[in-house]
Amino acid sequence: MRHNSLGRTGRNVSVIGLGTWQLGADWGEVSEADARAVLDASLAAGVTFFDTADVYGDGRSESIIGAWRRDNVGVDITVATKMGRRLPQVPENYVMDNFRAWTDRSRRNLGVDTLDLVQLHCPPTPVYSSDAVFDALDALVEEGVMANYGVSVETVDEALTAIARPHVATVQIILNAFRLKPLDAVLPAAQQAGVGIIARVPLASGLLSGRYTHETTFA
């Protein structure tokens, strides 16, 4: 498995990652044993990047990863989680008090003091232009709540606005055979800025079903 440095995180991760929405069992029953088997098989294949979110199974995905991680002490993996969908997605909810509540919950679920990477989970477009939002995220990094932060976006314009932010480490965007627009502007801008790109829904089958199980990371 090839590994790259993931943008401004400085972390060396596998170029193929594991998306773990399915571990939350939002799409159907997934036993904890089966979920752990997925994580074991991914690690055995050289995958060292797991992508989750606080709303996947209302935290079940995070909790399973946290328990699995405790049973695999010393394994060098990076876990990216997301926040922002536990309340209505309006700009007024993207404030420090909510960020603290969301990240504290994710830290408990994942069993860590410092989250590896936290992504805003496809927030409303005005959030990307809010200095207060990114000042709050910077403060949480300084406090050690998270090591790095990024954004999961819906559009190319949102991605470009995020890339221009000096401390955004990663941008997650849909990129596959049917959604190639990011290749024209987002990837070159990210490469120039040193921002990591996480391609979500990279497989055509994932796009058509509306879910994904793999991520692809680019330096």
PDB file of C-alpha atoms in Angstrom:
ATOM      1  CA  MET A   1       0.000   0.000   0.000  1.00  0.00           C
ATOM      2  CA  ARG A   2       1.369   3.399  -0.980  1.00  0.00           C
ATOM      3  CA  HIS A   3       1.349   6.148   1.625  1.00  0.00           C
ATOM      4  CA  ASN A   4       1.330   9.940   1.267  1.00  0.00           C
ATOM      5  CA  SER A   5       1.648  12.831   3.659  1.00  0.00           C
ATOM      6  CA  LEU A   6      -1.905  14.070   4.187  1.00  0.00           C
ATOM      7  CA  GLY A   7      -1.763  17.772   3.474  1.00  0.00           C
ATOM      8  CA  ARG A   8      -1.068  20.104   6.358  1.00  0.00           C
ATOM      9  CA  THR A   9      -1.595  17.333   8.913  1.00  0.00           C
ATOM     10  CA  GLY A  10       1.909  16.033   8.248  1.00  0.00           C
ATOM     11  CA  ARG A  11       0.544  12.531   8.839  1.00  0.00           C
ATOM     12  CA  ASN A  12       1.625   9.690   6.597  1.00  0.00           C
ATOM     13  CA  VAL A  13      -1.508   7.763   5.578  1.00  0.00           C
ATOM     14  CA  SER A  14      -2.489   5.105   3.066  1.00  0.00           C
ATOM     15  CA  VAL A  15      -3.693   6.466  -0.267  1.00  0.00           C
ATOM     16  CA  ILE A  16      -6.776   4.258   0.096  1.00  0.00           C
ATOM     17  CA  GLY A  17      -8.770   4.830   3.255  1.00  0.00           C
ATOM     18  CA  LEU A  18     -11.811   3.225   4.809  1.00  0.00           C
ATOM     19  CA  GLY A  19     -15.094   5.115   5.039  1.00  0.00           C
ATOM     20  CA  THR A  20     -16.991   3.812   8.068  1.00  0.00           C
ATOM     21  CA  TRP A  21     -20.551   5.068   7.669  1.00  0.00           C
ATOM     22  CA  GLN A  22     -21.630   1.435   7.336  1.00  0.00           C
ATOM     23  CA  LEU A  23     -20.288   0.621  10.811  1.00  0.00           C
ATOM     24  CA  GLY A  24     -22.958   2.864  12.261  1.00  0.00           C
ATOM     25  CA  ALA A  25     -25.582   0.431  10.906  1.00  0.00           C
ATOM     26  CA  ASP A  26     -27.620   3.264   9.377  1.00  0.00           C
ATOM     27  CA  TRP A  27     -27.947   1.164   6.219  1.00  0.00           C
ATOM     28  CA  GLY A  28     -28.863  -2.124   7.891  1.00  0.00           C
ATOM     29  CA  GLU A  29     -27.738  -4.411  10.668  1.00  0.00           C
ATOM     30  CA  VAL A  30     -23.975  -4.634  11.153  1.00  0.00           C
ATOM     31  CA  SER A  31     -22.822  -6.587  14.190  1.00  0.00           C
ATOM     32  CA  GLU A  32     -19.912  -5.312  16.234  1.00  0.00           C
ATOM     33  CA  ALA A  33     -18.020  -8.481  15.335  1.00  0.00           C
ATOM     34  CA  ASP A  34     -18.507  -7.809  11.635  1.00  0.00           C
ATOM     35  CA  ALA A  35     -17.548  -4.169  12.087  1.00  0.00           C
ATOM     36  CA  ARG A  36     -14.331  -5.160  13.825  1.00  0.00           C
ATOM     37  CA  ALA A  37     -13.629  -7.689  11.069  1.00  0.00           C
ATOM     38  CA  VAL A  38     -13.855  -4.855   8.529  1.00  0.00           C
ATOM     39  CA  LEU A  39     -11.335  -2.827  10.508  1.00  0.00           C
ATOM     40  CA  ASP A  40      -9.032  -5.831  10.915  1.00  0.00           C
ATOM     41  CA  ALA A  41      -9.158  -6.628   7.188  1.00  0.00           C
ATOM     42  CA  SER A  42      -8.489  -3.003   6.274  1.00  0.00           C
ATOM     43  CA  LEU A  43      -5.458  -2.821   8.527  1.00  0.00           C
ATOM     44  CA  ALA A  44      -4.162  -6.130   7.152  1.00  0.00           C
ATOM     45  CA  ALA A  45      -4.430  -4.665   3.646  1.00  0.00           C
ATOM     46  CA  GLY A  46      -2.313  -1.682   4.679  1.00  0.00           C
ATOM     47  CA  VAL A  47      -5.099   0.853   5.236  1.00  0.00           C
ATOM     48  CA  THR A  48      -4.100   3.382   7.903  1.00  0.00           C
ATOM     49  CA  PHE A  49      -6.741   6.060   7.323  1.00  0.00           C
ATOM     50  CA  PHE A  50     -10.285   5.676   8.674  1.00  0.00           C
ATOM     51  CA  ASP A  51     -13.027   8.220   8.013  1.00  0.00           C
ATOM     52  CA  THR A  52     -16.021   8.484  10.347  1.00  0.00           C
ATOM     53  CA  ALA A  53     -18.484  11.065  11.707  1.00  0.00           C
ATOM     54  CA  ASP A  54     -20.292  11.764  14.944  1.00  0.00           C
ATOM     55  CA  VAL A  55     -23.654  11.084  13.286  1.00  0.00           C
ATOM     56  CA  TYR A  56     -22.794   7.705  11.784  1.00  0.00           C
ATOM     57  CA  GLY A  57     -25.070   5.502  13.846  1.00  0.00           C
ATOM     58  CA  ASP A  58     -25.371   8.417  16.315  1.00  0.00           C
ATOM     59  CA  GLY A  59     -21.766   7.785  17.346  1.00  0.00           C
ATOM     60  CA  ARG A  60     -21.732   3.985  16.968  1.00  0.00           C
ATOM     61  CA  SER A  61     -19.119   4.089  14.218  1.00  0.00           C
ATOM     62  CA  GLU A  62     -16.824   6.258  16.345  1.00  0.00           C
ATOM     63  CA  SER A  63     -17.336   4.048  19.410  1.00  0.00           C
ATOM     64  CA  ILE A  64     -16.514   0.847  17.535  1.00  0.00           C
ATOM     65  CA  ILE A  65     -13.372   2.404  16.102  1.00  0.00           C
ATOM     66  CA  GLY A  66     -12.423   3.642  19.564  1.00  0.00           C
ATOM     67  CA  ALA A  67     -12.826   0.196  21.119  1.00  0.00           C
ATOM     68  CA  TRP A  68     -10.942  -1.430  18.251  1.00  0.00           C
ATOM     69  CA  ARG A  69      -8.147   1.107  18.581  1.00  0.00           C
ATOM     70  CA  ARG A  70      -7.795   0.355  22.302  1.00  0.00           C
ATOM     71  CA  ASP A  71      -7.369  -3.311  21.415  1.00  0.00           C
ATOM     72  CA  ASN A  72      -4.679  -2.433  18.867  1.00  0.00           C
ATOM     73  CA  VAL A  73      -2.403  -0.211  20.906  1.00  0.00           C
ATOM     74  CA  GLY A  74       0.644   0.882  18.974  1.00  0.00           C
ATOM     75  CA  VAL A  75      -0.977   0.592  15.546  1.00  0.00           C
ATOM     76  CA  ASP A  76      -0.197   3.753  13.590  1.00  0.00           C
ATOM     77  CA  ILE A  77      -3.511   4.882  12.112  1.00  0.00           C
ATOM     78  CA  THR A  78      -5.203   8.217  11.524  1.00  0.00           C
ATOM     79  CA  VAL A  79      -8.901   8.645  12.278  1.00  0.00           C
ATOM     80  CA  ALA A  80     -10.781  11.536  10.716  1.00  0.00           C
ATOM     81  CA  THR A  81     -14.175  12.343  12.164  1.00  0.00           C
ATOM     82  CA  LYS A  82     -16.739  15.013  11.287  1.00  0.00           C
ATOM     83  CA  MET A  83     -19.008  17.362  13.183  1.00  0.00           C
ATOM     84  CA  GLY A  84     -21.853  19.740  12.418  1.00  0.00           C
ATOM     85  CA  ARG A  85     -24.897  17.596  11.747  1.00  0.00           C
ATOM     86  CA  ARG A  86     -26.135  17.038  15.269  1.00  0.00           C
ATOM     87  CA  LEU A  87     -28.165  20.252  15.016  1.00  0.00           C
ATOM     88  CA  PRO A  88     -29.938  21.953  12.105  1.00  0.00           C
ATOM     89  CA  GLN A  89     -27.343  23.004   9.536  1.00  0.00           C
ATOM     90  CA  VAL A  90     -27.685  26.760   9.806  1.00  0.00           C
ATOM     91  CA  PRO A  91     -24.719  29.133  10.183  1.00  0.00           C
ATOM     92  CA  GLU A  92     -25.828  30.173  13.675  1.00  0.00           C
ATOM     93  CA  ASN A  93     -25.069  26.692  15.013  1.00  0.00           C
ATOM     94  CA  TYR A  94     -21.410  26.743  14.007  1.00  0.00           C
ATOM     95  CA  VAL A  95     -20.142  28.311  17.226  1.00  0.00           C
ATOM     96  CA  MET A  96     -17.570  27.415  19.870  1.00  0.00           C
ATOM     97  CA  ASP A  97     -20.031  26.037  22.439  1.00  0.00           C
ATOM     98  CA  ASN A  98     -21.328  23.514  19.914  1.00  0.00           C
ATOM     99  CA  PHE A  99     -17.849  22.717  18.648  1.00  0.00           C
ATOM    100  CA  ARG A 100     -16.795  21.899  22.213  1.00  0.00           C
ATOM    101  CA  ALA A 101     -19.831  19.695  22.831  1.00  0.00           C
ATOM    102  CA  TRP A 102     -19.392  17.834  19.554  1.00  0.00           C
ATOM    103  CA  THR A 103     -15.646  17.292  19.878  1.00  0.00           C
ATOM    104  CA  ASP A 104     -15.915  16.271  23.546  1.00  0.00           C
ATOM    105  CA  ARG A 105     -18.466  13.622  22.540  1.00  0.00           C
ATOM    106  CA  SER A 106     -16.230  12.380  19.713  1.00  0.00           C
ATOM    107  CA  ARG A 107     -13.228  12.228  22.028  1.00  0.00           C
ATOM    108  CA  ARG A 108     -15.212  10.062  24.437  1.00  0.00           C
ATOM    109  CA  ASN A 109     -16.442   7.825  21.634  1.00  0.00           C
ATOM    110  CA  LEU A 110     -12.994   7.405  20.127  1.00  0.00           C
ATOM    111  CA  GLY A 111     -11.261   7.163  23.500  1.00  0.00           C
ATOM    112  CA  VAL A 112      -8.671   9.852  22.832  1.00  0.00           C
ATOM    113  CA  ASP A 113      -7.703  13.174  24.343  1.00  0.00           C
ATOM    114  CA  THR A 114      -6.794  14.703  20.989  1.00  0.00           C
ATOM    115  CA  LEU A 115      -8.719  13.963  17.808  1.00  0.00           C
ATOM    116  CA  ASP A 116      -6.464  13.318  14.810  1.00  0.00           C
ATOM    117  CA  LEU A 117      -8.552  15.260  12.306  1.00  0.00           C
ATOM    118  CA  VAL A 118     -11.989  16.894  12.590  1.00  0.00           C
ATOM    119  CA  GLN A 119     -13.882  17.954   9.481  1.00  0.00           C
ATOM    120  CA  LEU A 120     -16.854  20.279   9.342  1.00  0.00           C
ATOM    121  CA  HIS A 121     -19.553  18.044   7.879  1.00  0.00           C
ATOM    122  CA  CYS A 122     -20.754  19.831   4.725  1.00  0.00           C
ATOM    123  CA  PRO A 123     -21.747  23.054   6.497  1.00  0.00           C
ATOM    124  CA  PRO A 124     -23.835  25.818   4.873  1.00  0.00           C
ATOM    125  CA  THR A 125     -21.879  27.842   2.336  1.00  0.00           C
ATOM    126  CA  PRO A 126     -21.681  31.037   4.493  1.00  0.00           C
ATOM    127  CA  VAL A 127     -19.717  29.112   7.132  1.00  0.00           C
ATOM    128  CA  TYR A 128     -16.680  28.958   4.853  1.00  0.00           C
ATOM    129  CA  SER A 129     -16.430  32.753   4.898  1.00  0.00           C
ATOM    130  CA  SER A 130     -16.795  33.133   8.668  1.00  0.00           C
ATOM    131  CA  ASP A 131     -13.589  34.166  10.415  1.00  0.00           C
ATOM    132  CA  ALA A 132     -15.220  33.382  13.771  1.00  0.00           C
ATOM    133  CA  VAL A 133     -15.717  29.742  12.796  1.00  0.00           C
ATOM    134  CA  PHE A 134     -12.095  29.219  11.861  1.00  0.00           C
ATOM    135  CA  ASP A 135     -10.834  31.218  14.846  1.00  0.00           C
ATOM    136  CA  ALA A 136     -12.775  28.796  17.056  1.00  0.00           C
ATOM    137  CA  LEU A 137     -11.269  25.801  15.279  1.00  0.00           C
ATOM    138  CA  ASP A 138      -7.788  27.305  15.654  1.00  0.00           C
ATOM    139  CA  ALA A 139      -8.432  27.719  19.389  1.00  0.00           C
ATOM    140  CA  LEU A 140      -9.403  24.051  19.730  1.00  0.00           C
ATOM    141  CA  VAL A 141      -6.171  23.040  18.003  1.00  0.00           C
ATOM    142  CA  GLU A 142      -4.196  25.243  20.387  1.00  0.00           C
ATOM    143  CA  GLU A 143      -5.987  23.639  23.338  1.00  0.00           C
ATOM    144  CA  GLY A 144      -5.131  20.143  22.107  1.00  0.00           C
ATOM    145  CA  VAL A 145      -8.742  19.101  21.509  1.00  0.00           C
ATOM    146  CA  MET A 146      -7.864  18.271  17.908  1.00  0.00           C
ATOM    147  CA  ALA A 147      -4.565  17.998  16.097  1.00  0.00           C
ATOM    148  CA  ASN A 148      -5.912  19.227  12.757  1.00  0.00           C
ATOM    149  CA  TYR A 149      -9.130  20.312  11.120  1.00  0.00           C
ATOM    150  CA  GLY A 150     -10.587  20.273   7.641  1.00  0.00           C
ATOM    151  CA  VAL A 151     -13.888  20.466   5.811  1.00  0.00           C
ATOM    152  CA  SER A 152     -16.124  18.113   3.880  1.00  0.00           C
ATOM    153  CA  VAL A 153     -17.669  20.110   1.053  1.00  0.00           C
ATOM    154  CA  GLU A 154     -20.440  19.880  -1.509  1.00  0.00           C
ATOM    155  CA  THR A 155     -19.125  22.216  -4.222  1.00  0.00           C
ATOM    156  CA  VAL A 156     -15.927  23.241  -5.942  1.00  0.00           C
ATOM    157  CA  ASP A 157     -16.392  26.852  -4.821  1.00  0.00           C
ATOM    158  CA  GLU A 158     -16.667  25.774  -1.190  1.00  0.00           C
ATOM    159  CA  ALA A 159     -13.509  23.722  -1.590  1.00  0.00           C
ATOM    160  CA  LEU A 160     -11.578  26.642  -3.041  1.00  0.00           C
ATOM    161  CA  THR A 161     -12.735  28.978  -0.272  1.00  0.00           C
ATOM    162  CA  ALA A 162     -11.630  26.446   2.336  1.00  0.00           C
ATOM    163  CA  ILE A 163      -8.256  25.850   0.687  1.00  0.00           C
ATOM    164  CA  ALA A 164      -7.541  29.571   0.953  1.00  0.00           C
ATOM    165  CA  ARG A 165      -7.840  29.360   4.750  1.00  0.00           C
ATOM    166  CA  PRO A 166      -4.311  29.159   6.223  1.00  0.00           C
ATOM    167  CA  HIS A 167      -4.949  26.364   8.724  1.00  0.00           C
ATOM    168  CA  VAL A 168      -7.362  24.087   6.850  1.00  0.00           C
ATOM    169  CA  ALA A 169      -5.438  20.815   6.643  1.00  0.00           C
ATOM    170  CA  THR A 170      -7.736  18.797   4.378  1.00  0.00           C
ATOM    171  CA  VAL A 171     -10.710  19.097   2.068  1.00  0.00           C
ATOM    172  CA  GLN A 172     -13.044  16.174   1.434  1.00  0.00           C
ATOM    173  CA  ILE A 173     -14.981  16.310  -1.833  1.00  0.00           C
ATOM    174  CA  ILE A 174     -16.852  13.926  -4.125  1.00  0.00           C
ATOM    175  CA  LEU A 175     -14.471  12.805  -6.860  1.00  0.00           C
ATOM    176  CA  ASN A 176     -15.060   9.869  -9.173  1.00  0.00           C
ATOM    177  CA  ALA A 177     -15.609   8.962 -12.830  1.00  0.00           C
ATOM    178  CA  PHE A 178     -18.894  10.878 -12.860  1.00  0.00           C
ATOM    179  CA  ARG A 179     -17.740  13.885 -10.831  1.00  0.00           C
ATOM    180  CA  LEU A 180     -14.475  15.073 -12.364  1.00  0.00           C
ATOM    181  CA  LYS A 181     -14.860  18.831 -11.957  1.00  0.00           C
ATOM    182  CA  PRO A 182     -12.547  18.953  -8.903  1.00  0.00           C
ATOM    183  CA  LEU A 183      -9.658  17.831 -11.119  1.00  0.00           C
ATOM    184  CA  ASP A 184      -9.701  21.148 -12.979  1.00  0.00           C
ATOM    185  CA  ALA A 185      -9.421  23.556 -10.062  1.00  0.00           C
ATOM    186  CA  VAL A 186      -9.559  21.934  -6.629  1.00  0.00           C
ATOM    187  CA  LEU A 187      -6.637  19.518  -6.887  1.00  0.00           C
ATOM    188  CA  PRO A 188      -4.213  22.085  -8.383  1.00  0.00           C
ATOM    189  CA  ALA A 189      -5.185  24.672  -5.737  1.00  0.00           C
ATOM    190  CA  ALA A 190      -4.820  22.127  -2.952  1.00  0.00           C
ATOM    191  CA  GLN A 191      -1.439  20.986  -4.213  1.00  0.00           C
ATOM    192  CA  GLN A 192      -0.183  24.556  -4.361  1.00  0.00           C
ATOM    193  CA  ALA A 193      -1.427  25.299  -0.843  1.00  0.00           C
ATOM    194  CA  GLY A 194      -0.302  22.007   0.640  1.00  0.00           C
ATOM    195  CA  VAL A 195      -3.854  20.973   1.563  1.00  0.00           C
ATOM    196  CA  GLY A 196      -4.744  17.288   1.565  1.00  0.00           C
ATOM    197  CA  ILE A 197      -7.631  16.048  -0.585  1.00  0.00           C
ATOM    198  CA  ILE A 198      -9.886  13.232   0.614  1.00  0.00           C
ATOM    199  CA  ALA A 199     -11.959  11.920  -2.288  1.00  0.00           C
ATOM    200  CA  ARG A 200     -15.338  10.720  -1.053  1.00  0.00           C
ATOM    201  CA  VAL A 201     -17.677   8.459  -3.015  1.00  0.00           C
ATOM    202  CA  PRO A 202     -14.700   7.454  -5.209  1.00  0.00           C
ATOM    203  CA  LEU A 203     -16.378   4.320  -6.552  1.00  0.00           C
ATOM    204  CA  ALA A 204     -19.183   4.453  -9.121  1.00  0.00           C
ATOM    205  CA  SER A 205     -21.196   1.901  -7.143  1.00  0.00           C
ATOM    206  CA  GLY A 206     -20.922   4.113  -4.086  1.00  0.00           C
ATOM    207  CA  LEU A 207     -22.198   7.107  -6.017  1.00  0.00           C
ATOM    208  CA  LEU A 208     -25.182   5.250  -7.400  1.00  0.00           C
ATOM    209  CA  SER A 209     -26.191   3.810  -4.038  1.00  0.00           C
ATOM    210  CA  GLY A 210     -25.717   7.055  -2.162  1.00  0.00           C
ATOM    211  CA  ARG A 211     -23.195   5.582   0.267  1.00  0.00           C
ATOM    212  CA  TYR A 212     -19.502   4.853   0.350  1.00  0.00           C
ATOM    213  CA  THR A 213     -17.082   2.472   2.005  1.00  0.00           C
ATOM    214  CA  HIS A 214     -13.745   3.727   0.746  1.00  0.00           C
ATOM    215  CA  GLU A 215     -11.881   7.003   0.690  1.00  0.00           C
ATOM    216  CA  THR A 216      -8.938   8.016  -1.438  1.00  0.00           C
ATOM    217  CA  THR A 217      -6.368  10.464  -0.122  1.00  0.00           C
ATOM    218  CA  PHE A 218      -4.055  12.682  -2.079  1.00  0.00           C
ATOM    219  CA  ALA A 219      -1.036  14.596  -0.810  1.00  0.00           C
TER     220      ALA A 219
END
